[in-house]
Amino acid sequence: MSAGIVEEKSVTFEQGIRLDSGRILSPVRIVYETYGTLDSSASNAILVEHAWTGNAHLAGKYNENDLKPGWWNEITGPGRLLDTDRYFVICSNVIGSCYGSTGPASINPRTGKRYNLTFPVITVRDMVRAQKFLIEHLGIERLLSVMGGSMGGMQAQEWATQYPDSISSAIVLASSPRPSPQAIAMNSIARWAIFNDPNWRKGEYRQNPKDGLALARGIGHITFLSDDSMNAKFGRRFSAKDGFFDFFGQFEVERYLNYNGYNFVERFDANSFLYLAKALDLYDLSWGYDSMADALGKIAAPMQFFAFSSDWLYPPYQTGEVVDIMKKMGKEVEYHMIDSSYGHDAFLLEHETFTPLIRRFLEKAEAKG
Amino acid sequence: MSAGIVEEKSVTFEQGIRLDSGRILSPVRIVYETYGTLDSSASNAILVEHAWTGNAHLAGKYNENDLKPGWWNEITGPGRLLDTDRYFVICSNVIGSCYGSTGPASINPRTGKRYNLTFPVITVRDMVRAQKFLIEHLGIERLLSVMGGSMGGMQAQEWATQYPDSISSAIVLASSPRPSPQAIAMNSIARWAIFNDPNWRKGEYRQNPKDGLALARGIGHITFLSDDSMNAKFGRRFSAKDGFFDFFGQFEVERYLNYNGYNFVERFDANSFLYLAKALDLYDLSWGYDSMADALGKIAAPMQFFAFSSDWLYPPYQTGEVVDIMKKMGKEVEYHMIDSSYGHDAFLLEHETFTPLIRRFLEKAEAKG
């Protein structure tokens, strides 16, 4: 069953937070949604973390006429994996984003203007720092689980290492302890595409710089898919609308990137895109520690990792390295390498490959309390 | 030994050529270089094909003070693989390029203006069609060999299928019978980057649209390298010049793409880049045939193929498919899958992995005559 009609909530922390960069961000507003009911001992809460361009709208609809449910609707609701009859499920929009939480498009109360590029560079650890305030605000000392894919998985990893005693388990899908230079290179091209757009105006635009942002998103889509999935989806088909020898003629795959790129402009802010791309590239689980092992040594909760064989953005070997170190340390860790042709996007497309495994893992965590 | 001091030559074919698109390109000028001496029976000629942004300057220097020798200088010269004491080596600039052969920046004699986007869309087969005129002009009926990497390998494949009786052997490195949608997607992003540059003006620029072209080239560099080679070359090092939390701070890999992108603007024409990117994407060895097998059935000469394990632009499985079909048909074919971390660029960087194998293959072709 679906999570039904849901509503967006928000909370503002006037004192703000001190960021990894040393700068203070204040106030910090966080937009979030919750599904299900927190039990009397506040022990059934699961925090779900969204990816790069996601938001707090995990599941359900805002009203009867709402055509599009939340982004992980298929696994959230009564009787589903994230069973809202059983769990109190929370999803919040990360800081830096443009879906209500404080980000570059927010008004800086000290100037009365949008932050734009005066917004501080934030890290994934900063996102989680802000979430900790939210969780405390909701009266939760310890989360039953924290889970997410891609950037969401990075956040789950940060919860596990930064707040080891505040979670009973963590689930990481299609993520990385630190993206490789190839992933950084792809994001750097996306940034460059926006910087090149004269309408970007160093962040001081009134309307999204659409050509640059659409192109940047097109690059993202390439990293979300795989050679296999593109072959299955598009092959080498040439757009039927175009002549094969037209200079501007497009292959189907080209048209797809274009179409999705320009659609994205309607829903996401260019500066937020840049700040979050930066957070992804800077992400290093071991940042501030002597080594990856030193960072992973902090983990107290059981962890479950999923990697997808055709994910070339965050290839399985990266998650494999984390798991190996944890195993050597005797940490409680499960690793599932799912054979999939869907690339990075598999975590959003192939629920059936991981939901039974997560269900079992969550039940174990719940039994332990 | 080096090929020494060399000079650029050219020839113009006034009658022009009929292109795959059905359009006529006339006149067709071809710039080329030759090294060594054609023997009395004109049986020692090897045609070397350049890649996307290459040119006819294969080896040697233009004068004593010339700092940069030709692009495959290391393997060309007396005693080298392409032994100029033994072979008559030819390299010509492809049509559509900007190094002297007829391309979009050439003057259309019918208008007195640069072609720009009125230049016809050309194919790899068209490039080879023009080369056939050059080879005949040089008094050569049959080439001892034709060889090249990447787009150069596509040209070698076209020689083998379109002019089977005009070659005694063909050597294909790091190439593809038809690029996959992932490769097309990367090129489509590069095209898009140029289209987005307001200075491109639909091809009617006076000066290269530098931001768009540099970005397009940056994308190319990502496809030429590999995750492994980027890890070895840059890792996750952050540029020492930048602060880690600077909005415009760059990783080393990002700086590399930027630096090489802007350097490229000085040497290559944006419209040529677009036309050749298009030719790469449209490339299909089987175009006009019922099947790949039907096309490969035309081949009469022995062929040698090299693929490089970490090449994700034209992954080894693509060459493997061609080789499998040829073997089933009983064609004379050699396939070497070279284990390399250098990605697509391996064919320009790791000569030692393939030169002994090519030497042996060439000697066999020579012995057969």
XYZ file of C-alpha atoms in Angstrom:
738
model
C 0.000 0.000 0.000
C 1.042 3.544 -0.649
C 1.984 5.937 2.139
C -1.133 7.953 1.222
C -1.453 11.715 1.572
C 1.617 13.260 3.148
C 2.765 16.759 4.002
C 6.001 18.668 4.024
C 7.238 19.919 7.400
C 10.094 22.162 8.367
C 12.131 23.299 11.329
C 14.620 26.119 11.665
C 17.668 25.993 13.920
C 18.535 29.620 14.582
C 21.897 28.854 16.157
C 23.037 27.222 12.911
C 25.919 24.800 12.522
C 29.672 24.994 12.282
C 30.716 23.505 8.952
C 33.766 21.404 8.043
C 35.158 24.514 6.339
C 35.113 26.342 9.679
C 32.359 28.683 8.543
C 29.062 29.006 10.426
C 25.806 28.524 8.560
C 22.917 30.143 10.417
C 20.060 29.830 10.537
C 19.627 26.322 9.188
C 16.187 25.389 7.957
C 15.421 21.766 7.243
C 12.468 20.537 5.256
C 11.402 16.979 5.981
C 8.587 14.483 5.754
C 7.628 11.652 8.075
C 5.550 8.558 7.493
C 4.117 6.246 10.157
C 4.155 6.846 13.914
C 7.031 7.118 16.335
C 6.552 4.506 19.048
C 6.531 5.417 22.739
C 10.187 4.485 23.214
C 11.206 6.359 20.025
C 12.947 3.211 18.822
C 11.326 2.589 15.433
C 12.725 5.532 13.437
C 14.410 5.036 10.088
C 16.100 7.975 8.373
C 16.218 7.741 4.596
C 18.816 9.837 2.792
C 18.256 11.175 -0.702
C 20.772 11.417 -3.531
C 22.221 14.460 -5.345
C 19.076 15.962 -6.843
C 16.536 14.235 -4.623
C 14.373 15.731 -1.908
C 12.422 15.013 1.265
C 9.407 13.688 -0.626
C 10.196 10.017 -0.217
C 6.717 8.566 -0.594
C 3.018 9.246 -0.908
C 1.265 12.156 -2.591
C 0.512 15.698 -1.470
C -3.139 15.466 -2.514
C -5.602 13.260 -4.383
C -4.776 14.880 -7.715
C -1.020 14.656 -7.293
C 0.196 12.556 -10.234
C 3.690 11.811 -9.025
C 4.367 10.024 -5.749
C 7.632 10.372 -3.787
C 10.915 9.102 -5.206
C 11.084 5.789 -3.306
C 7.338 5.269 -3.106
C 7.586 1.677 -4.303
C 9.356 0.556 -1.131
C 7.619 2.851 1.383
C 4.146 2.380 2.840
C 2.085 -0.089 4.880
C 3.422 -3.600 4.275
C 6.276 -2.401 2.101
C 9.968 -2.612 2.934
C 9.835 0.680 4.796
C 6.644 -0.425 6.504
C 4.896 2.645 7.828
C 2.680 0.479 10.057
C 5.844 -0.535 11.813
C 8.450 2.156 11.330
C 8.553 5.898 11.696
C 10.204 6.850 8.446
C 11.891 10.238 8.055
C 13.336 11.865 4.964
C 14.859 15.343 4.987
C 16.163 17.582 2.258
C 19.932 18.097 2.572
C 21.381 21.520 3.228
C 22.756 22.986 0.003
C 19.748 21.696 -1.928
C 16.872 23.741 -3.345
C 13.828 21.931 -1.980
C 13.306 24.039 1.097
C 16.339 23.326 3.271
C 18.910 26.124 3.516
C 20.921 26.357 0.317
C 22.510 28.885 -2.031
C 19.072 30.130 -3.159
C 18.045 30.889 0.440
C 17.998 34.455 1.700
C 21.015 35.338 3.820
C 19.423 37.217 6.739
C 22.552 39.341 7.107
C 22.231 40.805 3.606
C 18.573 40.264 2.776
C 19.732 38.714 -0.499
C 20.129 35.209 -1.845
C 23.400 33.631 -0.787
C 24.316 32.491 -4.313
C 28.105 32.032 -4.340
C 28.513 33.519 -0.872
C 26.993 30.281 0.389
C 29.711 28.247 2.089
C 31.070 25.082 0.485
C 29.410 22.254 2.373
C 30.317 18.593 2.784
C 28.319 15.416 3.170
C 29.390 15.450 6.811
C 27.804 18.898 7.162
C 24.526 17.548 5.733
C 24.507 14.848 8.391
C 25.441 17.353 11.109
C 22.262 19.259 10.252
C 20.226 16.048 10.234
C 21.414 15.249 13.748
C 19.673 18.426 14.936
C 16.503 17.336 13.175
C 16.567 13.879 14.741
C 17.052 15.357 18.218
C 14.284 17.835 17.525
C 12.001 14.868 16.769
C 12.859 13.379 20.148
C 14.909 10.509 18.780
C 18.129 9.525 20.488
C 18.883 6.523 18.386
C 17.765 5.669 14.875
C 16.809 2.092 14.156
C 18.436 2.569 10.777
C 19.788 5.106 8.374
C 19.836 4.229 4.691
C 20.399 5.706 1.261
C 21.833 5.272 -2.214
C 24.626 7.234 -3.919
C 25.026 10.526 -2.002
C 22.430 9.041 0.348
C 24.813 6.161 1.017
C 27.592 8.611 1.787
C 25.348 10.192 4.404
C 24.596 6.776 5.913
C 28.358 6.176 6.109
C 28.804 9.510 7.883
C 26.110 8.661 10.419
C 27.895 5.365 11.078
C 31.284 7.005 11.646
C 30.333 10.395 13.139
C 27.405 9.335 15.336
C 28.110 5.659 15.963
C 25.974 5.530 19.106
C 22.992 7.223 17.498
C 22.150 4.439 15.055
C 21.364 0.742 15.384
C 22.173 -0.048 11.750
C 23.122 1.552 8.447
C 22.407 0.558 4.862
C 24.480 1.885 1.975
C 23.575 1.387 -1.699
C 25.517 2.271 -4.850
C 27.869 4.535 -2.972
C 31.547 5.204 -2.428
C 33.887 5.996 0.468
C 35.584 8.538 -1.838
C 34.779 8.958 -5.511
C 37.553 8.250 -7.975
C 39.110 10.908 -10.232
C 36.984 9.621 -13.124
C 33.803 10.445 -11.201
C 35.283 13.814 -10.236
C 36.178 14.433 -13.885
C 32.588 13.863 -14.984
C 31.313 16.288 -12.338
C 33.992 18.802 -13.243
C 32.684 18.772 -16.821
C 29.174 19.370 -15.485
C 30.371 22.330 -13.419
C 32.282 23.699 -16.393
C 29.147 23.506 -18.543
C 27.327 25.762 -16.076
C 30.288 28.129 -15.659
C 30.344 28.482 -19.473
C 26.722 29.586 -19.621
C 26.681 33.415 -19.819
C 23.297 33.361 -18.071
C 24.856 31.821 -15.006
C 26.527 35.185 -14.183
C 28.718 33.720 -11.444
C 25.620 32.548 -9.666
C 23.777 35.885 -9.795
C 21.037 34.789 -12.190
C 17.326 35.452 -11.950
C 16.425 32.441 -14.039
C 18.281 29.166 -14.168
C 21.048 29.177 -16.810
C 19.173 26.578 -18.783
C 21.593 25.541 -21.510
C 24.453 25.014 -19.096
C 22.356 23.268 -16.465
C 20.677 20.987 -19.017
C 24.071 19.995 -20.391
C 25.383 19.401 -16.872
C 22.440 17.134 -16.167
C 22.985 15.290 -19.449
C 26.499 14.440 -18.270
C 25.035 13.162 -15.021
C 22.676 10.858 -16.892
C 25.603 9.238 -18.692
C 27.132 8.327 -15.328
C 23.810 7.007 -13.985
C 23.416 4.549 -16.874
C 25.813 1.927 -18.222
C 27.105 0.833 -21.614
C 24.781 -2.194 -21.298
C 21.683 -0.290 -20.263
C 22.239 2.274 -23.029
C 22.564 -0.534 -25.531
C 19.315 -2.043 -24.312
C 17.493 1.289 -24.117
C 18.735 3.054 -27.252
C 21.203 0.951 -29.174
C 22.501 2.998 -32.100
C 19.010 4.062 -33.200
C 18.920 7.375 -34.963
C 16.054 9.698 -34.205
C 13.296 9.081 -36.716
C 12.643 12.815 -36.861
C 16.081 13.551 -38.244
C 17.900 12.754 -41.448
C 20.905 10.522 -40.983
C 23.116 13.064 -42.721
C 21.659 16.171 -41.043
C 24.280 18.148 -39.188
C 21.922 18.533 -36.222
C 20.454 15.029 -36.531
C 20.445 13.127 -33.245
C 20.803 9.594 -32.069
C 18.100 8.443 -29.663
C 20.565 8.471 -26.794
C 21.457 12.070 -27.633
C 17.806 13.086 -27.706
C 17.269 11.390 -24.341
C 20.099 13.341 -22.711
C 18.799 16.569 -24.216
C 15.214 15.973 -23.235
C 16.019 14.985 -19.672
C 18.547 17.769 -19.370
C 16.048 20.488 -20.239
C 13.349 18.904 -18.043
C 15.733 19.082 -15.118
C 16.067 22.861 -15.492
C 12.417 23.180 -14.425
C 13.014 21.473 -11.115
C 16.523 22.152 -9.855
C 18.568 25.229 -9.060
C 21.921 25.568 -10.862
C 23.816 26.827 -7.816
C 22.488 23.983 -5.670
C 23.591 21.596 -8.388
C 27.106 23.059 -8.231
C 27.333 23.001 -4.432
C 26.128 19.414 -4.203
C 28.417 18.286 -7.055
C 31.261 19.786 -5.057
C 30.153 17.963 -1.902
C 30.125 14.687 -3.840
C 33.644 15.225 -5.183
C 35.072 16.359 -1.849
C 33.492 13.391 -0.110
C 36.031 11.256 1.689
C 34.865 9.028 4.499
C 38.377 9.190 5.963
C 38.635 12.992 5.894
C 40.196 14.189 9.131
C 41.356 10.679 10.095
C 44.770 9.123 9.727
C 43.426 6.435 7.434
C 40.292 4.802 6.106
C 40.724 2.108 8.768
C 40.955 4.760 11.452
C 37.621 6.238 10.293
C 35.910 2.867 9.935
C 37.150 1.923 13.411
C 34.558 4.345 14.830
C 31.661 2.285 13.522
C 29.586 0.552 16.201
C 26.415 -0.451 14.302
C 25.996 -3.365 11.901
C 26.211 -2.217 8.286
C 24.836 -3.544 5.042
C 26.347 -2.548 1.684
C 25.040 -2.985 -1.842
C 27.029 -2.398 -5.000
C 25.812 -2.933 -8.561
C 28.073 -4.638 -11.062
C 27.610 -2.143 -13.907
C 27.852 0.984 -11.742
C 30.855 2.810 -13.204
C 30.241 6.048 -11.283
C 30.882 4.372 -7.926
C 32.276 1.001 -9.018
C 31.837 -1.988 -6.680
C 35.575 -2.163 -5.914
C 35.216 1.045 -3.890
C 32.545 -0.362 -1.591
C 34.499 -3.625 -1.563
C 37.484 -1.838 -0.026
C 35.389 -0.499 2.847
C 33.852 -3.897 3.495
C 37.247 -5.617 3.471
C 38.647 -3.240 6.059
C 35.558 -3.606 8.248
C 35.725 -7.390 8.058
C 39.386 -7.393 9.044
C 38.427 -5.302 12.057
C 35.743 -7.800 12.998
C 32.939 -5.308 12.395
C 29.462 -6.617 11.677
C 29.082 -6.066 7.945
C 27.129 -7.551 5.044
C 28.115 -6.998 1.427
C 25.949 -7.765 -1.583
C 27.288 -7.224 -5.058
C 24.190 -7.279 -7.236
C 24.616 -8.367 -10.817
C 22.826 -5.680 -12.786
C 23.052 -4.006 -16.166
C 21.308 -0.820 -14.970
C 24.439 0.980 -13.850
C 24.360 3.417 -10.947
C 20.597 3.901 -11.276
C 20.000 0.257 -10.332
C 19.319 1.284 -6.734
C 16.295 3.245 -7.956
C 15.180 0.755 -10.588
C 15.756 -2.753 -9.311
C 14.211 -2.794 -5.838
C 13.424 -6.466 -6.090
C 17.150 -7.281 -6.055
C 17.743 -5.798 -2.624
C 14.465 -5.384 -0.720
C 14.342 -8.980 0.639
C 17.929 -8.617 1.846
C 17.279 -5.259 3.498
C 14.072 -6.586 5.093
C 16.004 -9.382 6.776
C 18.764 -7.023 7.851
C 16.285 -4.532 9.339
C 14.455 -7.264 11.235
C 17.718 -8.381 12.773
C 18.521 -4.813 13.807
C 15.052 -4.440 15.252
C 15.307 -7.692 17.221
C 18.580 -6.506 18.762
C 17.039 -3.160 19.586
C 66.509 6.952 -36.057
C 64.106 9.777 -36.694
C 62.533 10.387 -40.072
C 64.500 13.661 -40.243
C 63.333 16.815 -41.982
C 60.052 16.312 -43.764
C 57.658 18.462 -45.738
C 53.949 18.785 -46.193
C 52.582 18.090 -49.690
C 49.160 18.489 -51.188
C 47.078 17.538 -54.169
C 43.712 18.807 -55.332
C 41.152 16.666 -57.124
C 38.984 19.098 -59.016
C 36.322 16.558 -59.923
C 35.682 15.942 -56.235
C 33.970 12.912 -54.714
C 30.425 11.685 -54.250
C 29.818 11.265 -50.552
C 27.788 8.645 -48.673
C 25.146 11.335 -48.152
C 24.742 11.649 -51.914
C 26.228 15.133 -51.958
C 29.263 16.011 -54.077
C 32.291 17.559 -52.447
C 34.450 19.368 -54.983
C 37.198 20.197 -55.249
C 38.855 17.919 -52.727
C 42.275 18.947 -51.511
C 44.356 16.471 -49.565
C 47.381 17.355 -47.502
C 49.823 14.533 -46.937
C 53.369 13.608 -46.031
C 55.540 10.752 -47.215
C 58.626 9.183 -45.687
C 61.045 6.815 -47.431
C 61.061 5.895 -51.114
C 58.503 4.091 -53.230
C 60.190 1.079 -54.800
C 60.146 0.474 -58.562
C 57.211 -1.935 -58.347
C 55.304 0.416 -56.022
C 54.849 -2.457 -53.593
C 56.302 -1.063 -50.359
C 53.721 1.595 -49.478
C 52.106 1.775 -46.057
C 49.282 4.198 -45.423
C 48.963 5.362 -41.828
C 45.633 6.783 -40.727
C 45.327 9.419 -38.037
C 42.711 9.689 -35.294
C 40.043 12.341 -34.627
C 42.203 15.416 -34.064
C 45.389 14.134 -35.686
C 46.990 15.242 -38.928
C 49.312 14.216 -41.769
C 52.448 15.000 -39.760
C 53.204 11.451 -38.716
C 56.933 11.737 -38.120
C 60.038 13.893 -38.403
C 60.346 17.657 -38.083
C 59.718 20.512 -40.495
C 63.078 22.165 -39.758
C 66.043 21.957 -37.415
C 64.405 24.240 -34.864
C 61.083 22.410 -34.839
C 60.571 21.272 -31.238
C 57.758 18.829 -31.788
C 58.099 15.844 -34.089
C 55.133 14.095 -35.772
C 52.534 12.262 -33.715
C 53.822 8.698 -34.228
C 57.473 9.677 -34.511
C 58.557 6.996 -32.044
C 57.641 4.193 -34.417
C 58.515 5.872 -37.746
C 62.015 6.274 -39.219
C 65.031 4.266 -40.374
C 65.120 1.013 -38.383
C 61.881 1.713 -36.570
C 58.644 -0.233 -36.952
C 57.591 1.896 -39.909
C 61.089 1.571 -41.348
C 61.587 4.357 -43.861
C 64.639 2.558 -45.295
C 62.296 -0.187 -46.286
C 58.802 1.219 -46.635
C 57.244 4.185 -48.353
C 55.106 5.554 -45.556
C 52.207 7.883 -46.312
C 50.008 9.835 -43.949
C 47.249 12.141 -45.132
C 44.950 14.535 -43.338
C 41.333 13.359 -43.512
C 38.694 15.416 -45.258
C 36.609 17.321 -42.750
C 39.711 18.137 -40.707
C 41.426 21.513 -40.375
C 45.034 20.684 -41.214
C 44.911 21.518 -44.906
C 42.590 18.908 -46.391
C 39.158 20.142 -47.461
C 36.969 20.752 -44.428
C 34.340 23.118 -43.055
C 36.896 25.938 -42.763
C 37.818 25.644 -46.455
C 36.540 28.189 -48.951
C 33.603 26.959 -50.983
C 34.555 28.077 -54.509
C 30.888 28.484 -55.417
C 30.311 31.129 -52.738
C 33.791 32.432 -52.053
C 33.104 31.899 -48.352
C 34.020 29.292 -45.772
C 31.736 26.296 -45.892
C 31.079 26.285 -42.143
C 27.794 24.413 -41.624
C 27.088 24.204 -45.362
C 29.871 21.618 -45.439
C 28.321 18.204 -46.055
C 28.204 15.609 -43.275
C 30.990 13.169 -44.101
C 31.627 9.594 -43.035
C 34.748 7.579 -42.366
C 34.042 5.824 -45.659
C 34.164 9.209 -47.391
C 37.572 9.912 -45.860
C 38.871 6.665 -47.307
C 37.234 7.380 -50.663
C 39.330 10.563 -50.862
C 42.470 8.674 -49.812
C 41.947 6.213 -52.657
C 42.393 9.117 -55.085
C 45.600 10.113 -53.321
C 47.023 6.597 -53.464
C 46.258 6.346 -57.189
C 47.756 9.802 -57.699
C 50.955 8.498 -56.088
C 51.025 5.629 -58.604
C 50.174 2.933 -56.093
C 47.734 0.197 -57.023
C 48.061 -1.854 -53.921
C 49.155 -0.805 -50.434
C 51.400 -3.188 -48.533
C 49.464 -2.163 -45.460
C 47.040 0.339 -44.047
C 47.049 0.956 -40.323
C 45.685 3.247 -37.653
C 44.265 3.616 -34.154
C 40.816 4.796 -33.077
C 39.293 6.701 -36.044
C 42.445 5.594 -37.887
C 41.463 1.989 -37.238
C 38.000 2.648 -38.626
C 39.641 3.903 -41.812
C 41.781 0.767 -42.003
C 38.587 -1.298 -41.652
C 37.008 0.669 -44.499
C 40.010 0.071 -46.728
C 39.734 -3.646 -45.982
C 36.022 -3.808 -46.841
C 35.670 -1.138 -49.551
C 38.935 -1.706 -51.428
C 39.795 -5.313 -50.585
C 42.027 -5.750 -53.630
C 43.962 -2.545 -53.010
C 45.642 -3.643 -49.784
C 47.851 -6.563 -48.784
C 47.141 -6.181 -45.059
C 45.395 -3.994 -42.519
C 46.148 -3.196 -38.889
C 43.507 -1.830 -36.539
C 44.245 -0.532 -33.040
C 41.855 0.632 -30.288
C 38.980 0.917 -32.683
C 35.384 -0.178 -33.139
C 33.160 -1.523 -35.918
C 30.431 0.799 -34.597
C 30.699 2.834 -31.422
C 28.254 2.068 -28.646
C 25.600 4.527 -27.427
C 27.820 5.358 -24.454
C 30.558 6.602 -26.793
C 27.956 8.481 -28.814
C 26.601 9.995 -25.605
C 30.027 11.352 -24.669
C 30.450 12.912 -28.117
C 26.938 14.302 -27.995
C 27.851 16.116 -24.790
C 30.934 17.518 -26.530
C 28.825 18.759 -29.453
C 26.305 20.251 -27.048
C 29.082 22.132 -25.244
C 30.054 23.830 -28.514
C 26.443 24.493 -29.536
C 25.948 26.194 -26.147
C 28.816 28.606 -26.701
C 27.323 31.904 -27.941
C 30.579 32.547 -29.821
C 30.013 29.491 -31.959
C 27.197 31.343 -33.833
C 25.988 28.229 -35.647
C 29.437 27.819 -37.102
C 29.799 31.398 -38.382
C 32.553 32.438 -35.972
C 35.702 34.365 -36.737
C 37.549 32.988 -33.763
C 37.135 29.556 -32.260
C 34.397 29.462 -29.602
C 36.979 28.756 -26.965
C 34.959 27.941 -23.857
C 32.739 25.468 -25.666
C 35.558 23.853 -27.609
C 37.794 23.546 -24.537
C 34.970 21.884 -22.619
C 34.286 19.555 -25.556
C 37.929 18.551 -25.586
C 37.880 18.002 -21.831
C 35.109 15.463 -22.331
C 37.217 13.762 -24.978
C 40.141 13.449 -22.572
C 37.952 11.606 -20.065
C 37.183 8.982 -22.722
C 40.846 8.691 -23.730
C 41.953 7.857 -20.178
C 40.688 5.212 -17.771
C 39.659 5.045 -14.130
C 43.001 3.309 -13.471
C 45.170 5.745 -15.379
C 43.429 8.708 -13.737
C 44.031 7.132 -10.342
C 47.703 6.719 -11.173
C 48.065 10.162 -12.739
C 45.977 12.328 -10.401
C 44.396 10.298 -7.642
C 42.181 12.582 -5.596
C 44.861 15.244 -5.249
C 43.488 18.732 -4.865
C 45.253 21.534 -6.662
C 47.809 23.040 -4.328
C 46.923 26.499 -5.643
C 43.380 26.266 -4.366
C 41.771 26.077 -0.964
C 39.937 22.824 -0.326
C 36.778 24.756 0.521
C 37.020 27.308 -2.301
C 33.995 27.256 -4.544
C 36.238 27.412 -7.610
C 38.939 25.153 -6.152
C 39.963 22.339 -8.482
C 41.120 18.785 -8.211
C 44.249 17.999 -10.225
C 42.208 15.978 -12.706
C 39.907 18.954 -13.192
C 42.836 21.277 -13.790
C 44.277 18.813 -16.315
C 41.043 18.728 -18.316
C 40.847 22.510 -18.227
C 44.439 23.060 -19.210
C 44.379 20.592 -22.077
C 40.983 21.820 -23.186
C 42.136 25.406 -23.599
C 45.396 24.332 -25.252
C 43.377 22.458 -27.839
C 41.553 25.635 -28.875
C 44.846 26.941 -30.286
C 45.225 24.024 -32.655
C 41.855 22.740 -33.795
C 38.822 24.220 -35.504
C 35.490 23.855 -33.691
C 33.495 23.028 -36.818
C 36.003 20.361 -37.850
C 35.728 18.941 -34.358
C 31.954 18.721 -34.765
C 32.057 17.166 -38.235
C 34.595 14.547 -37.214
C 32.718 13.757 -33.966
C 29.689 13.152 -36.149
C 31.670 10.884 -38.485
C 32.827 8.860 -35.470
C 29.296 8.421 -34.144
C 27.802 7.578 -37.534
C 30.544 5.060 -38.173
C 29.218 1.585 -38.829
C 31.385 -0.867 -40.697
C 28.221 -2.659 -41.825
C 26.486 0.461 -43.152
C 24.854 -0.363 -46.477
C 25.231 -4.128 -45.959
C 22.673 -6.649 -44.747
C 24.789 -7.512 -41.745
C 28.214 -7.159 -40.168
C 29.078 -10.588 -41.583
C 28.035 -9.442 -45.033
C 30.410 -6.467 -44.794
C 33.283 -8.474 -43.350
C 32.787 -11.045 -46.104
C 34.312 -8.516 -48.532
C 37.675 -8.627 -46.804
C 40.477 -10.261 -48.794
C 43.617 -9.165 -46.933
C 44.962 -10.524 -43.652
C 44.044 -8.307 -40.725
C 45.571 -7.664 -37.337
C 43.523 -6.190 -34.482
C 44.623 -4.717 -31.156
C 42.320 -3.823 -28.289
C 43.366 -2.480 -24.910
C 41.776 -3.878 -21.771
C 41.005 -0.532 -20.096
C 39.715 1.197 -23.253
C 36.127 2.097 -22.328
C 35.565 4.333 -25.360
C 35.889 1.422 -27.778
C 35.855 -1.546 -25.405
C 37.628 -4.751 -26.494
C 34.337 -6.664 -26.831
C 33.567 -4.578 -29.925
C 36.732 -5.563 -31.752
C 36.251 -9.079 -30.418
C 32.930 -9.329 -32.254
C 34.539 -8.446 -35.583
C 37.329 -10.940 -35.039
C 34.898 -13.725 -34.098
C 32.894 -13.240 -37.268
C 36.031 -13.157 -39.417
C 37.340 -16.331 -37.802
C 34.075 -18.125 -38.413
C 34.357 -17.127 -42.068
C 37.878 -18.519 -42.215
C 39.415 -15.095 -42.817
C 43.057 -14.558 -41.959
C 42.901 -12.549 -38.741
C 45.044 -11.950 -35.669
C 43.653 -10.517 -32.442
C 45.689 -9.186 -29.552
C 43.998 -7.977 -26.422
C 46.676 -5.983 -24.638
C 46.433 -5.719 -20.889
C 46.858 -2.018 -20.208
C 45.723 0.554 -17.697
C 46.158 3.468 -20.129
C 42.661 3.330 -21.587
C 41.992 4.338 -25.173
C 45.228 6.338 -25.364
C 47.286 3.170 -24.916
C 47.789 2.964 -28.679
C 49.692 6.258 -28.543
C 51.494 5.582 -25.271
C 52.448 1.933 -25.088
C 54.149 1.215 -28.422
C 56.290 -1.469 -26.896
C 53.219 -3.627 -26.304
C 52.345 -3.893 -29.977
C 55.328 -2.962 -32.175
C 56.966 -6.448 -32.104
C 53.646 -8.014 -33.067
C 53.045 -5.549 -35.894
C 56.613 -6.000 -37.147
C 56.102 -9.733 -37.515
C 52.711 -9.248 -39.148
C 54.109 -6.720 -41.651
C 57.005 -8.992 -42.542
C 54.580 -11.808 -43.296
C 52.494 -9.494 -45.494
C 55.661 -8.379 -47.273
C 56.833 -11.945 -47.859
C 53.510 -12.804 -49.471
C 53.665 -9.655 -51.573
